[in-house]
Amino acid sequence: MVDLNDIGLFVQVVRCGSFSEAGRRLGIPPNTVSRRIQELEDQLGARLMQRSTRKLTLSDAGREFHDRCAAAIDGLQQASQDLTAGSRVPSGLVRVAAPANFLDFYTPQLAAAFLGTYPQVRLEFLLDDAIVDLITDRIDVAFRGGSGGGSGYLAHRVPVSPTGLFASPDYLERHGSPQALAELASHQCLTTPRQSDHVVWRLRAPETSEEHVEVTGTFAANSTRALLLAAVAGLGIALLPGAIAAADVAAGRLVPILPQYKRRDQSMWVVYPSHRQVSPAVKAFVTSVIKRFEEEMVLLD
């Protein structure tokens, strides 16, 4: 079978007009160029060029062969250049696995801005609090809380603002702002549903041991987004991830309560399937998300 590299070499020799010039451009010794062209002729069973001490002259077969092959070789070279250039430009599908409330933090508006910057990228989100198998579900990158990615994956931790207490200015005007953690017991607190009437919040101030307080309230929901909206609406005090509350704090819709107390068991990990090379599109998206984390940390600083 004819080697395509030898055909490409033949086209280069014709364009350069000599073995030596073709060899110089390609970094190949002239005698190697001559030998490979001879092997190509033997494989084709046809004389492609006449050799003399001064110049190379194409035979009729060589001229016809060159005319038919040159455009194809040029097309292959252009395709290779385009692919190499394209590999540096973020493009293609990025499948993202993240917690169910991820788009409360990385909002569709931010996604729209990202896609506007990288119009050749497509985003698909698999939003679920359950841990998915990155390889089975063809996930390019996952954002996870807890202890990280687990065995078999590549993961690195992202600094995030810890979970804290927030309430609306309206609620605080009507009910006052608690000055100690124990005072939360007498406030309307927005919680997740539990079988018992009371929920225990465990928080810690800097350089102190963890403290806990039993809280209750008339509104509960199993969605962080719902708790955020309830807090903004003045229904009570909510325990919210700083990343989720940051925009409303900046806009004055929420106020941090007892800001020295945080739940510091929160962390976020960026996880990649270890067997895959991270594409420019994935890198660009992760950079966009991390920038969002950094911005909300500044907002709550």
PDB file of C-alpha atoms in Angstrom:
ATOM      1  CA  MET A   1       0.000   0.000   0.000  1.00  0.00           C
ATOM      2  CA  VAL A   2       1.302   3.446  -0.941  1.00  0.00           C
ATOM      3  CA  ASP A   3       2.418   5.587   2.002  1.00  0.00           C
ATOM      4  CA  LEU A   4       0.624   8.953   2.037  1.00  0.00           C
ATOM      5  CA  ASN A   5       3.737  10.529   3.544  1.00  0.00           C
ATOM      6  CA  ASP A   6       5.701   9.531   0.466  1.00  0.00           C
ATOM      7  CA  ILE A   7       3.035  11.082  -1.782  1.00  0.00           C
ATOM      8  CA  GLY A   8       3.294  14.290   0.216  1.00  0.00           C
ATOM      9  CA  LEU A   9       7.072  14.138  -0.126  1.00  0.00           C
ATOM     10  CA  PHE A  10       6.742  13.712  -3.899  1.00  0.00           C
ATOM     11  CA  VAL A  11       4.514  16.803  -4.118  1.00  0.00           C
ATOM     12  CA  GLN A  12       7.071  18.764  -2.103  1.00  0.00           C
ATOM     13  CA  VAL A  13       9.921  17.628  -4.352  1.00  0.00           C
ATOM     14  CA  VAL A  14       8.005  18.750  -7.442  1.00  0.00           C
ATOM     15  CA  ARG A  15       7.343  22.168  -5.915  1.00  0.00           C
ATOM     16  CA  CYS A  16      10.935  22.607  -4.769  1.00  0.00           C
ATOM     17  CA  GLY A  17      12.427  21.331  -8.004  1.00  0.00           C
ATOM     18  CA  SER A  18      15.126  19.232  -6.334  1.00  0.00           C
ATOM     19  CA  PHE A  19      15.690  16.552  -3.732  1.00  0.00           C
ATOM     20  CA  SER A  20      18.118  18.730  -1.817  1.00  0.00           C
ATOM     21  CA  GLU A  21      15.759  21.708  -1.482  1.00  0.00           C
ATOM     22  CA  ALA A  22      12.858  19.477  -0.467  1.00  0.00           C
ATOM     23  CA  GLY A  23      15.096  17.757   2.047  1.00  0.00           C
ATOM     24  CA  ARG A  24      16.257  21.097   3.445  1.00  0.00           C
ATOM     25  CA  ARG A  25      12.697  22.328   3.965  1.00  0.00           C
ATOM     26  CA  LEU A  26      11.577  19.062   5.539  1.00  0.00           C
ATOM     27  CA  GLY A  27      14.748  18.366   7.502  1.00  0.00           C
ATOM     28  CA  ILE A  28      15.456  15.129   5.610  1.00  0.00           C
ATOM     29  CA  PRO A  29      18.788  14.173   3.973  1.00  0.00           C
ATOM     30  CA  PRO A  30      18.596  14.439   0.167  1.00  0.00           C
ATOM     31  CA  ASN A  31      19.619  10.796  -0.303  1.00  0.00           C
ATOM     32  CA  THR A  32      16.686   9.749   1.939  1.00  0.00           C
ATOM     33  CA  VAL A  33      14.333  11.862  -0.160  1.00  0.00           C
ATOM     34  CA  SER A  34      15.641  10.232  -3.331  1.00  0.00           C
ATOM     35  CA  ARG A  35      15.320   6.743  -1.867  1.00  0.00           C
ATOM     36  CA  ARG A  36      11.703   7.307  -0.748  1.00  0.00           C
ATOM     37  CA  ILE A  37      10.694   8.679  -4.153  1.00  0.00           C
ATOM     38  CA  GLN A  38      12.289   5.609  -5.747  1.00  0.00           C
ATOM     39  CA  GLU A  39      10.276   3.376  -3.388  1.00  0.00           C
ATOM     40  CA  LEU A  40       7.113   5.265  -4.331  1.00  0.00           C
ATOM     41  CA  GLU A  41       7.803   4.697  -8.008  1.00  0.00           C
ATOM     42  CA  ASP A  42       8.415   1.007  -7.388  1.00  0.00           C
ATOM     43  CA  GLN A  43       5.094   0.718  -5.516  1.00  0.00           C
ATOM     44  CA  LEU A  44       3.228   2.543  -8.279  1.00  0.00           C
ATOM     45  CA  GLY A  45       5.032   0.676 -11.032  1.00  0.00           C
ATOM     46  CA  ALA A  46       5.621   3.917 -12.929  1.00  0.00           C
ATOM     47  CA  ARG A  47       8.451   6.371 -13.472  1.00  0.00           C
ATOM     48  CA  LEU A  48       7.369   9.715 -11.965  1.00  0.00           C
ATOM     49  CA  MET A  49      10.341  11.902 -12.854  1.00  0.00           C
ATOM     50  CA  GLN A  50      13.493  11.955 -14.921  1.00  0.00           C
ATOM     51  CA  ARG A  51      16.640  12.745 -12.946  1.00  0.00           C
ATOM     52  CA  SER A  52      19.659  14.616 -14.205  1.00  0.00           C
ATOM     53  CA  THR A  53      22.553  16.387 -12.555  1.00  0.00           C
ATOM     54  CA  ARG A  54      20.887  19.764 -13.074  1.00  0.00           C
ATOM     55  CA  LYS A  55      17.164  19.276 -12.629  1.00  0.00           C
ATOM     56  CA  LEU A  56      14.190  16.972 -12.196  1.00  0.00           C
ATOM     57  CA  THR A  57      11.682  16.607 -14.996  1.00  0.00           C
ATOM     58  CA  LEU A  58       8.253  15.059 -14.501  1.00  0.00           C
ATOM     59  CA  SER A  59       7.231  12.210 -16.730  1.00  0.00           C
ATOM     60  CA  ASP A  60       3.734  12.198 -18.166  1.00  0.00           C
ATOM     61  CA  ALA A  61       2.691   9.759 -15.439  1.00  0.00           C
ATOM     62  CA  GLY A  62       4.399  11.912 -12.821  1.00  0.00           C
ATOM     63  CA  ARG A  63       2.659  15.082 -14.046  1.00  0.00           C
ATOM     64  CA  GLU A  64      -0.749  13.390 -13.988  1.00  0.00           C
ATOM     65  CA  PHE A  65      -0.059  11.886 -10.567  1.00  0.00           C
ATOM     66  CA  HIS A  66       1.061  15.239  -9.182  1.00  0.00           C
ATOM     67  CA  ASP A  67      -1.965  17.074 -10.545  1.00  0.00           C
ATOM     68  CA  ARG A  68      -4.347  14.589  -8.958  1.00  0.00           C
ATOM     69  CA  CYS A  69      -2.536  14.383  -5.608  1.00  0.00           C
ATOM     70  CA  ALA A  70      -1.432  17.963  -4.915  1.00  0.00           C
ATOM     71  CA  ALA A  71      -4.893  19.327  -4.056  1.00  0.00           C
ATOM     72  CA  ALA A  72      -5.593  16.367  -1.766  1.00  0.00           C
ATOM     73  CA  ILE A  73      -2.259  16.802   0.032  1.00  0.00           C
ATOM     74  CA  ASP A  74      -2.946  20.518   0.452  1.00  0.00           C
ATOM     75  CA  GLY A  75      -6.376  19.694   1.848  1.00  0.00           C
ATOM     76  CA  LEU A  76      -4.903  17.274   4.390  1.00  0.00           C
ATOM     77  CA  GLN A  77      -2.312  19.828   5.483  1.00  0.00           C
ATOM     78  CA  GLN A  78      -4.973  22.519   5.846  1.00  0.00           C
ATOM     79  CA  ALA A  79      -7.204  20.156   7.839  1.00  0.00           C
ATOM     80  CA  SER A  80      -4.274  19.378  10.148  1.00  0.00           C
ATOM     81  CA  GLN A  81      -3.529  23.084  10.635  1.00  0.00           C
ATOM     82  CA  ASP A  82      -7.184  23.849  11.281  1.00  0.00           C
ATOM     83  CA  LEU A  83      -7.456  21.048  13.830  1.00  0.00           C
ATOM     84  CA  THR A  84      -4.290  22.166  15.599  1.00  0.00           C
ATOM     85  CA  ALA A  85      -5.515  25.756  15.713  1.00  0.00           C
ATOM     86  CA  GLY A  86      -8.992  24.635  16.715  1.00  0.00           C
ATOM     87  CA  SER A  87      -7.625  22.581  19.589  1.00  0.00           C
ATOM     88  CA  ARG A  88      -6.494  25.838  21.179  1.00  0.00           C
ATOM     89  CA  VAL A  89      -9.882  27.514  20.758  1.00  0.00           C
ATOM     90  CA  PRO A  90     -12.609  26.466  23.233  1.00  0.00           C
ATOM     91  CA  SER A  91     -15.191  24.551  21.251  1.00  0.00           C
ATOM     92  CA  GLY A  92     -17.449  21.542  21.442  1.00  0.00           C
ATOM     93  CA  LEU A  93     -19.769  20.051  24.044  1.00  0.00           C
ATOM     94  CA  VAL A  94     -19.034  20.336  27.777  1.00  0.00           C
ATOM     95  CA  ARG A  95     -21.099  18.035  29.994  1.00  0.00           C
ATOM     96  CA  VAL A  96     -21.223  19.279  33.589  1.00  0.00           C
ATOM     97  CA  ALA A  97     -22.378  17.388  36.673  1.00  0.00           C
ATOM     98  CA  ALA A  98     -23.211  19.591  39.658  1.00  0.00           C
ATOM     99  CA  PRO A  99     -25.509  19.859  42.700  1.00  0.00           C
ATOM    100  CA  ALA A 100     -29.173  20.576  42.042  1.00  0.00           C
ATOM    101  CA  ASN A 101     -28.816  24.212  43.122  1.00  0.00           C
ATOM    102  CA  PHE A 102     -25.712  24.911  41.035  1.00  0.00           C
ATOM    103  CA  LEU A 103     -27.493  27.290  38.668  1.00  0.00           C
ATOM    104  CA  ASP A 104     -28.640  29.360  41.642  1.00  0.00           C
ATOM    105  CA  PHE A 105     -24.953  30.200  42.000  1.00  0.00           C
ATOM    106  CA  TYR A 106     -23.704  29.996  38.413  1.00  0.00           C
ATOM    107  CA  THR A 107     -26.805  31.615  36.982  1.00  0.00           C
ATOM    108  CA  PRO A 108     -28.145  31.230  33.427  1.00  0.00           C
ATOM    109  CA  GLN A 109     -27.094  34.851  32.889  1.00  0.00           C
ATOM    110  CA  LEU A 110     -23.487  33.872  33.628  1.00  0.00           C
ATOM    111  CA  ALA A 111     -23.833  30.882  31.330  1.00  0.00           C
ATOM    112  CA  ALA A 112     -25.131  33.187  28.602  1.00  0.00           C
ATOM    113  CA  ALA A 113     -22.142  35.492  29.052  1.00  0.00           C
ATOM    114  CA  PHE A 114     -19.775  32.530  28.865  1.00  0.00           C
ATOM    115  CA  LEU A 115     -21.406  31.215  25.694  1.00  0.00           C
ATOM    116  CA  GLY A 116     -21.277  34.697  24.219  1.00  0.00           C
ATOM    117  CA  THR A 117     -17.525  34.738  24.777  1.00  0.00           C
ATOM    118  CA  TYR A 118     -17.094  31.194  23.441  1.00  0.00           C
ATOM    119  CA  PRO A 119     -19.797  30.732  20.795  1.00  0.00           C
ATOM    120  CA  GLN A 120     -18.371  27.398  19.653  1.00  0.00           C
ATOM    121  CA  VAL A 121     -18.995  25.803  23.066  1.00  0.00           C
ATOM    122  CA  ARG A 122     -22.186  23.998  24.106  1.00  0.00           C
ATOM    123  CA  LEU A 123     -23.058  23.357  27.764  1.00  0.00           C
ATOM    124  CA  GLU A 124     -25.081  20.462  29.141  1.00  0.00           C
ATOM    125  CA  PHE A 125     -25.823  20.303  32.874  1.00  0.00           C
ATOM    126  CA  LEU A 126     -26.673  17.192  34.832  1.00  0.00           C
ATOM    127  CA  LEU A 127     -27.966  18.718  38.063  1.00  0.00           C
ATOM    128  CA  ASP A 128     -28.424  16.221  40.852  1.00  0.00           C
ATOM    129  CA  ASP A 129     -27.335  16.010  44.467  1.00  0.00           C
ATOM    130  CA  ALA A 130     -26.543  12.328  43.909  1.00  0.00           C
ATOM    131  CA  ILE A 131     -22.989  11.422  42.926  1.00  0.00           C
ATOM    132  CA  VAL A 132     -22.799  10.349  39.285  1.00  0.00           C
ATOM    133  CA  ASP A 133     -20.247   8.175  37.543  1.00  0.00           C
ATOM    134  CA  LEU A 134     -18.260  10.577  35.401  1.00  0.00           C
ATOM    135  CA  ILE A 135     -17.166   7.969  32.904  1.00  0.00           C
ATOM    136  CA  THR A 136     -20.483   6.138  32.529  1.00  0.00           C
ATOM    137  CA  ASP A 137     -22.409   9.413  32.174  1.00  0.00           C
ATOM    138  CA  ARG A 138     -19.784  10.938  29.840  1.00  0.00           C
ATOM    139  CA  ILE A 139     -19.164  13.863  32.186  1.00  0.00           C
ATOM    140  CA  ASP A 140     -16.335  16.242  31.320  1.00  0.00           C
ATOM    141  CA  VAL A 141     -16.223  18.004  34.678  1.00  0.00           C
ATOM    142  CA  ALA A 142     -18.109  17.753  37.961  1.00  0.00           C
ATOM    143  CA  PHE A 143     -18.514  20.150  40.868  1.00  0.00           C
ATOM    144  CA  ARG A 144     -18.905  18.354  44.178  1.00  0.00           C
ATOM    145  CA  GLY A 145     -19.083  19.178  47.832  1.00  0.00           C
ATOM    146  CA  GLY A 146     -17.777  17.020  50.618  1.00  0.00           C
ATOM    147  CA  SER A 147     -14.506  15.146  50.464  1.00  0.00           C
ATOM    148  CA  GLY A 148     -13.767  15.397  46.767  1.00  0.00           C
ATOM    149  CA  GLY A 149     -13.852  13.214  43.719  1.00  0.00           C
ATOM    150  CA  GLY A 150     -13.095   9.783  45.121  1.00  0.00           C
ATOM    151  CA  SER A 151     -10.696   7.214  43.738  1.00  0.00           C
ATOM    152  CA  GLY A 152     -10.003   7.080  40.027  1.00  0.00           C
ATOM    153  CA  TYR A 153     -10.636  10.787  39.401  1.00  0.00           C
ATOM    154  CA  LEU A 154      -8.556  13.934  39.313  1.00  0.00           C
ATOM    155  CA  ALA A 155      -9.829  16.593  41.701  1.00  0.00           C
ATOM    156  CA  HIS A 156      -8.756  19.898  43.169  1.00  0.00           C
ATOM    157  CA  ARG A 157     -10.388  21.951  45.866  1.00  0.00           C
ATOM    158  CA  VAL A 158     -11.862  25.388  45.213  1.00  0.00           C
ATOM    159  CA  PRO A 159     -12.001  27.960  48.035  1.00  0.00           C
ATOM    160  CA  VAL A 160     -15.611  28.921  48.714  1.00  0.00           C
ATOM    161  CA  SER A 161     -17.349  31.101  51.249  1.00  0.00           C
ATOM    162  CA  PRO A 162     -18.704  29.038  54.137  1.00  0.00           C
ATOM    163  CA  THR A 163     -22.365  28.673  55.000  1.00  0.00           C
ATOM    164  CA  GLY A 164     -23.720  31.451  57.216  1.00  0.00           C
ATOM    165  CA  LEU A 165     -26.871  33.063  58.578  1.00  0.00           C
ATOM    166  CA  PHE A 166     -28.863  35.586  56.559  1.00  0.00           C
ATOM    167  CA  ALA A 167     -32.130  37.505  56.856  1.00  0.00           C
ATOM    168  CA  SER A 168     -33.837  40.339  55.028  1.00  0.00           C
ATOM    169  CA  PRO A 169     -33.776  43.926  56.346  1.00  0.00           C
ATOM    170  CA  ASP A 170     -37.583  43.746  56.576  1.00  0.00           C
ATOM    171  CA  TYR A 171     -37.487  40.689  58.845  1.00  0.00           C
ATOM    172  CA  LEU A 172     -34.864  42.273  61.091  1.00  0.00           C
ATOM    173  CA  GLU A 173     -36.850  45.499  61.335  1.00  0.00           C
ATOM    174  CA  ARG A 174     -39.906  43.550  62.495  1.00  0.00           C
ATOM    175  CA  HIS A 175     -38.219  41.011  64.771  1.00  0.00           C
ATOM    176  CA  GLY A 176     -34.863  42.492  65.685  1.00  0.00           C
ATOM    177  CA  SER A 177     -31.421  41.060  64.995  1.00  0.00           C
ATOM    178  CA  PRO A 178     -30.169  38.258  67.269  1.00  0.00           C
ATOM    179  CA  GLN A 179     -27.034  39.163  69.191  1.00  0.00           C
ATOM    180  CA  ALA A 180     -26.152  35.642  70.329  1.00  0.00           C
ATOM    181  CA  LEU A 181     -26.498  32.222  68.760  1.00  0.00           C
ATOM    182  CA  ALA A 182     -28.911  31.067  71.488  1.00  0.00           C
ATOM    183  CA  GLU A 183     -31.366  33.825  70.493  1.00  0.00           C
ATOM    184  CA  LEU A 184     -32.062  32.003  67.199  1.00  0.00           C
ATOM    185  CA  ALA A 185     -34.324  29.687  69.192  1.00  0.00           C
ATOM    186  CA  SER A 186     -36.877  32.500  69.514  1.00  0.00           C
ATOM    187  CA  HIS A 187     -36.769  33.504  65.839  1.00  0.00           C
ATOM    188  CA  GLN A 188     -38.449  32.245  62.704  1.00  0.00           C
ATOM    189  CA  CYS A 189     -35.776  30.060  61.119  1.00  0.00           C
ATOM    190  CA  LEU A 190     -36.020  28.660  57.607  1.00  0.00           C
ATOM    191  CA  THR A 191     -35.072  24.996  57.623  1.00  0.00           C
ATOM    192  CA  THR A 192     -35.153  21.850  55.583  1.00  0.00           C
ATOM    193  CA  PRO A 193     -38.004  19.429  56.430  1.00  0.00           C
ATOM    194  CA  ARG A 194     -37.356  17.120  59.382  1.00  0.00           C
ATOM    195  CA  GLN A 195     -39.457  14.544  61.204  1.00  0.00           C
ATOM    196  CA  SER A 196     -39.051  16.388  64.510  1.00  0.00           C
ATOM    197  CA  ASP A 197     -40.321  19.885  65.292  1.00  0.00           C
ATOM    198  CA  HIS A 198     -36.832  21.209  66.002  1.00  0.00           C
ATOM    199  CA  VAL A 199     -33.778  21.369  63.791  1.00  0.00           C
ATOM    200  CA  VAL A 200     -30.273  21.643  65.213  1.00  0.00           C
ATOM    201  CA  TRP A 201     -27.933  24.133  63.596  1.00  0.00           C
ATOM    202  CA  ARG A 202     -24.249  23.579  64.398  1.00  0.00           C
ATOM    203  CA  LEU A 203     -21.969  26.544  63.817  1.00  0.00           C
ATOM    204  CA  ARG A 204     -18.564  27.719  64.896  1.00  0.00           C
ATOM    205  CA  ALA A 205     -16.984  31.100  65.514  1.00  0.00           C
ATOM    206  CA  PRO A 206     -13.260  31.618  64.923  1.00  0.00           C
ATOM    207  CA  GLU A 207     -11.058  29.962  67.533  1.00  0.00           C
ATOM    208  CA  THR A 208     -14.027  28.457  69.380  1.00  0.00           C
ATOM    209  CA  SER A 209     -15.484  24.999  69.604  1.00  0.00           C
ATOM    210  CA  GLU A 210     -18.613  24.161  67.663  1.00  0.00           C
ATOM    211  CA  GLU A 211     -21.881  25.396  69.186  1.00  0.00           C
ATOM    212  CA  HIS A 212     -25.393  24.223  68.470  1.00  0.00           C
ATOM    213  CA  VAL A 213     -28.856  25.697  68.777  1.00  0.00           C
ATOM    214  CA  GLU A 214     -32.300  24.199  68.250  1.00  0.00           C
ATOM    215  CA  VAL A 215     -34.361  26.242  65.809  1.00  0.00           C
ATOM    216  CA  THR A 216     -37.844  26.082  64.414  1.00  0.00           C
ATOM    217  CA  GLY A 217     -40.078  28.074  62.108  1.00  0.00           C
ATOM    218  CA  THR A 218     -43.226  28.057  60.023  1.00  0.00           C
ATOM    219  CA  PHE A 219     -41.494  27.600  56.640  1.00  0.00           C
ATOM    220  CA  ALA A 220     -39.349  24.665  55.522  1.00  0.00           C
ATOM    221  CA  ALA A 221     -38.181  23.511  52.099  1.00  0.00           C
ATOM    222  CA  ASN A 222     -35.794  20.947  50.664  1.00  0.00           C
ATOM    223  CA  SER A 223     -34.428  23.428  48.113  1.00  0.00           C
ATOM    224  CA  THR A 224     -31.690  25.956  48.794  1.00  0.00           C
ATOM    225  CA  ARG A 225     -33.254  28.194  46.175  1.00  0.00           C
ATOM    226  CA  ALA A 226     -36.600  28.116  48.012  1.00  0.00           C
ATOM    227  CA  LEU A 227     -34.927  28.961  51.338  1.00  0.00           C
ATOM    228  CA  LEU A 228     -33.094  31.851  49.696  1.00  0.00           C
ATOM    229  CA  LEU A 229     -36.296  33.293  48.228  1.00  0.00           C
ATOM    230  CA  ALA A 230     -38.083  32.849  51.550  1.00  0.00           C
ATOM    231  CA  ALA A 231     -35.331  34.737  53.345  1.00  0.00           C
ATOM    232  CA  VAL A 232     -35.460  37.573  50.799  1.00  0.00           C
ATOM    233  CA  ALA A 233     -39.258  37.673  51.257  1.00  0.00           C
ATOM    234  CA  GLY A 234     -38.797  38.257  55.002  1.00  0.00           C
ATOM    235  CA  LEU A 235     -40.060  34.875  56.238  1.00  0.00           C
ATOM    236  CA  GLY A 236     -37.158  34.288  58.584  1.00  0.00           C
ATOM    237  CA  ILE A 237     -33.463  33.611  59.085  1.00  0.00           C
ATOM    238  CA  ALA A 238     -31.835  31.128  56.746  1.00  0.00           C
ATOM    239  CA  LEU A 239     -28.625  29.134  56.885  1.00  0.00           C
ATOM    240  CA  LEU A 240     -27.287  29.523  53.342  1.00  0.00           C
ATOM    241  CA  PRO A 241     -24.083  28.870  51.410  1.00  0.00           C
ATOM    242  CA  GLY A 242     -22.225  32.131  51.012  1.00  0.00           C
ATOM    243  CA  ALA A 243     -21.957  31.535  47.280  1.00  0.00           C
ATOM    244  CA  ILE A 244     -25.737  31.436  46.970  1.00  0.00           C
ATOM    245  CA  ALA A 245     -26.408  34.463  49.191  1.00  0.00           C
ATOM    246  CA  ALA A 246     -23.654  36.748  47.894  1.00  0.00           C
ATOM    247  CA  ALA A 247     -25.628  38.493  45.142  1.00  0.00           C
ATOM    248  CA  ASP A 248     -28.565  39.288  47.437  1.00  0.00           C
ATOM    249  CA  VAL A 249     -26.191  40.567  50.126  1.00  0.00           C
ATOM    250  CA  ALA A 250     -24.537  42.855  47.589  1.00  0.00           C
ATOM    251  CA  ALA A 251     -27.953  44.117  46.459  1.00  0.00           C
ATOM    252  CA  GLY A 252     -29.089  44.771  50.043  1.00  0.00           C
ATOM    253  CA  ARG A 253     -31.843  42.156  49.948  1.00  0.00           C
ATOM    254  CA  LEU A 254     -30.145  40.067  52.627  1.00  0.00           C
ATOM    255  CA  VAL A 255     -28.038  40.934  55.657  1.00  0.00           C
ATOM    256  CA  PRO A 256     -25.522  38.586  57.334  1.00  0.00           C
ATOM    257  CA  ILE A 257     -26.581  37.618  60.859  1.00  0.00           C
ATOM    258  CA  LEU A 258     -23.991  36.824  63.538  1.00  0.00           C
ATOM    259  CA  PRO A 259     -21.349  36.820  60.803  1.00  0.00           C
ATOM    260  CA  GLN A 260     -18.714  35.375  63.107  1.00  0.00           C
ATOM    261  CA  TYR A 261     -20.620  32.071  63.101  1.00  0.00           C
ATOM    262  CA  LYS A 262     -20.135  29.814  60.102  1.00  0.00           C
ATOM    263  CA  ARG A 263     -20.738  26.242  59.178  1.00  0.00           C
ATOM    264  CA  ARG A 264     -17.328  25.335  57.879  1.00  0.00           C
ATOM    265  CA  ASP A 265     -17.989  21.813  56.645  1.00  0.00           C
ATOM    266  CA  GLN A 266     -18.646  23.155  53.161  1.00  0.00           C
ATOM    267  CA  SER A 267     -16.149  22.744  50.351  1.00  0.00           C
ATOM    268  CA  MET A 268     -16.281  22.495  46.597  1.00  0.00           C
ATOM    269  CA  TRP A 269     -14.195  20.256  44.379  1.00  0.00           C
ATOM    270  CA  VAL A 270     -13.634  20.355  40.643  1.00  0.00           C
ATOM    271  CA  VAL A 271     -13.455  16.759  39.443  1.00  0.00           C
ATOM    272  CA  TYR A 272     -12.272  15.400  36.093  1.00  0.00           C
ATOM    273  CA  PRO A 273     -12.251  11.868  34.701  1.00  0.00           C
ATOM    274  CA  SER A 274      -8.618  10.904  35.107  1.00  0.00           C
ATOM    275  CA  HIS A 275      -8.351   9.143  31.763  1.00  0.00           C
ATOM    276  CA  ARG A 276      -9.248  12.203  29.690  1.00  0.00           C
ATOM    277  CA  GLN A 277      -7.240  15.211  28.610  1.00  0.00           C
ATOM    278  CA  VAL A 278      -8.937  18.396  29.734  1.00  0.00           C
ATOM    279  CA  SER A 279     -10.071  20.277  26.636  1.00  0.00           C
ATOM    280  CA  PRO A 280      -9.760  24.067  26.206  1.00  0.00           C
ATOM    281  CA  ALA A 281     -13.560  24.310  26.425  1.00  0.00           C
ATOM    282  CA  VAL A 282     -13.621  22.547  29.807  1.00  0.00           C
ATOM    283  CA  LYS A 283     -10.705  24.651  31.065  1.00  0.00           C
ATOM    284  CA  ALA A 284     -12.466  27.849  30.009  1.00  0.00           C
ATOM    285  CA  PHE A 285     -15.706  26.839  31.717  1.00  0.00           C
ATOM    286  CA  VAL A 286     -13.987  25.836  34.957  1.00  0.00           C
ATOM    287  CA  THR A 287     -12.107  29.144  34.934  1.00  0.00           C
ATOM    288  CA  SER A 288     -15.428  30.944  34.565  1.00  0.00           C
ATOM    289  CA  VAL A 289     -16.927  29.087  37.537  1.00  0.00           C
ATOM    290  CA  ILE A 290     -13.883  29.644  39.749  1.00  0.00           C
ATOM    291  CA  LYS A 291     -13.991  33.343  38.908  1.00  0.00           C
ATOM    292  CA  ARG A 292     -17.586  33.336  40.143  1.00  0.00           C
ATOM    293  CA  PHE A 293     -16.475  31.743  43.431  1.00  0.00           C
ATOM    294  CA  GLU A 294     -13.781  34.394  43.827  1.00  0.00           C
ATOM    295  CA  GLU A 295     -16.251  37.209  43.150  1.00  0.00           C
ATOM    296  CA  GLU A 296     -18.729  36.028  45.759  1.00  0.00           C
ATOM    297  CA  MET A 297     -15.954  35.686  48.352  1.00  0.00           C
ATOM    298  CA  VAL A 298     -15.140  39.371  47.755  1.00  0.00           C
ATOM    299  CA  LEU A 299     -18.810  40.303  48.065  1.00  0.00           C
ATOM    300  CA  LEU A 300     -19.039  38.642  51.475  1.00  0.00           C
ATOM    301  CA  ASP A 301     -15.635  39.777  52.721  1.00  0.00           C
TER     302      ASP A 301
END
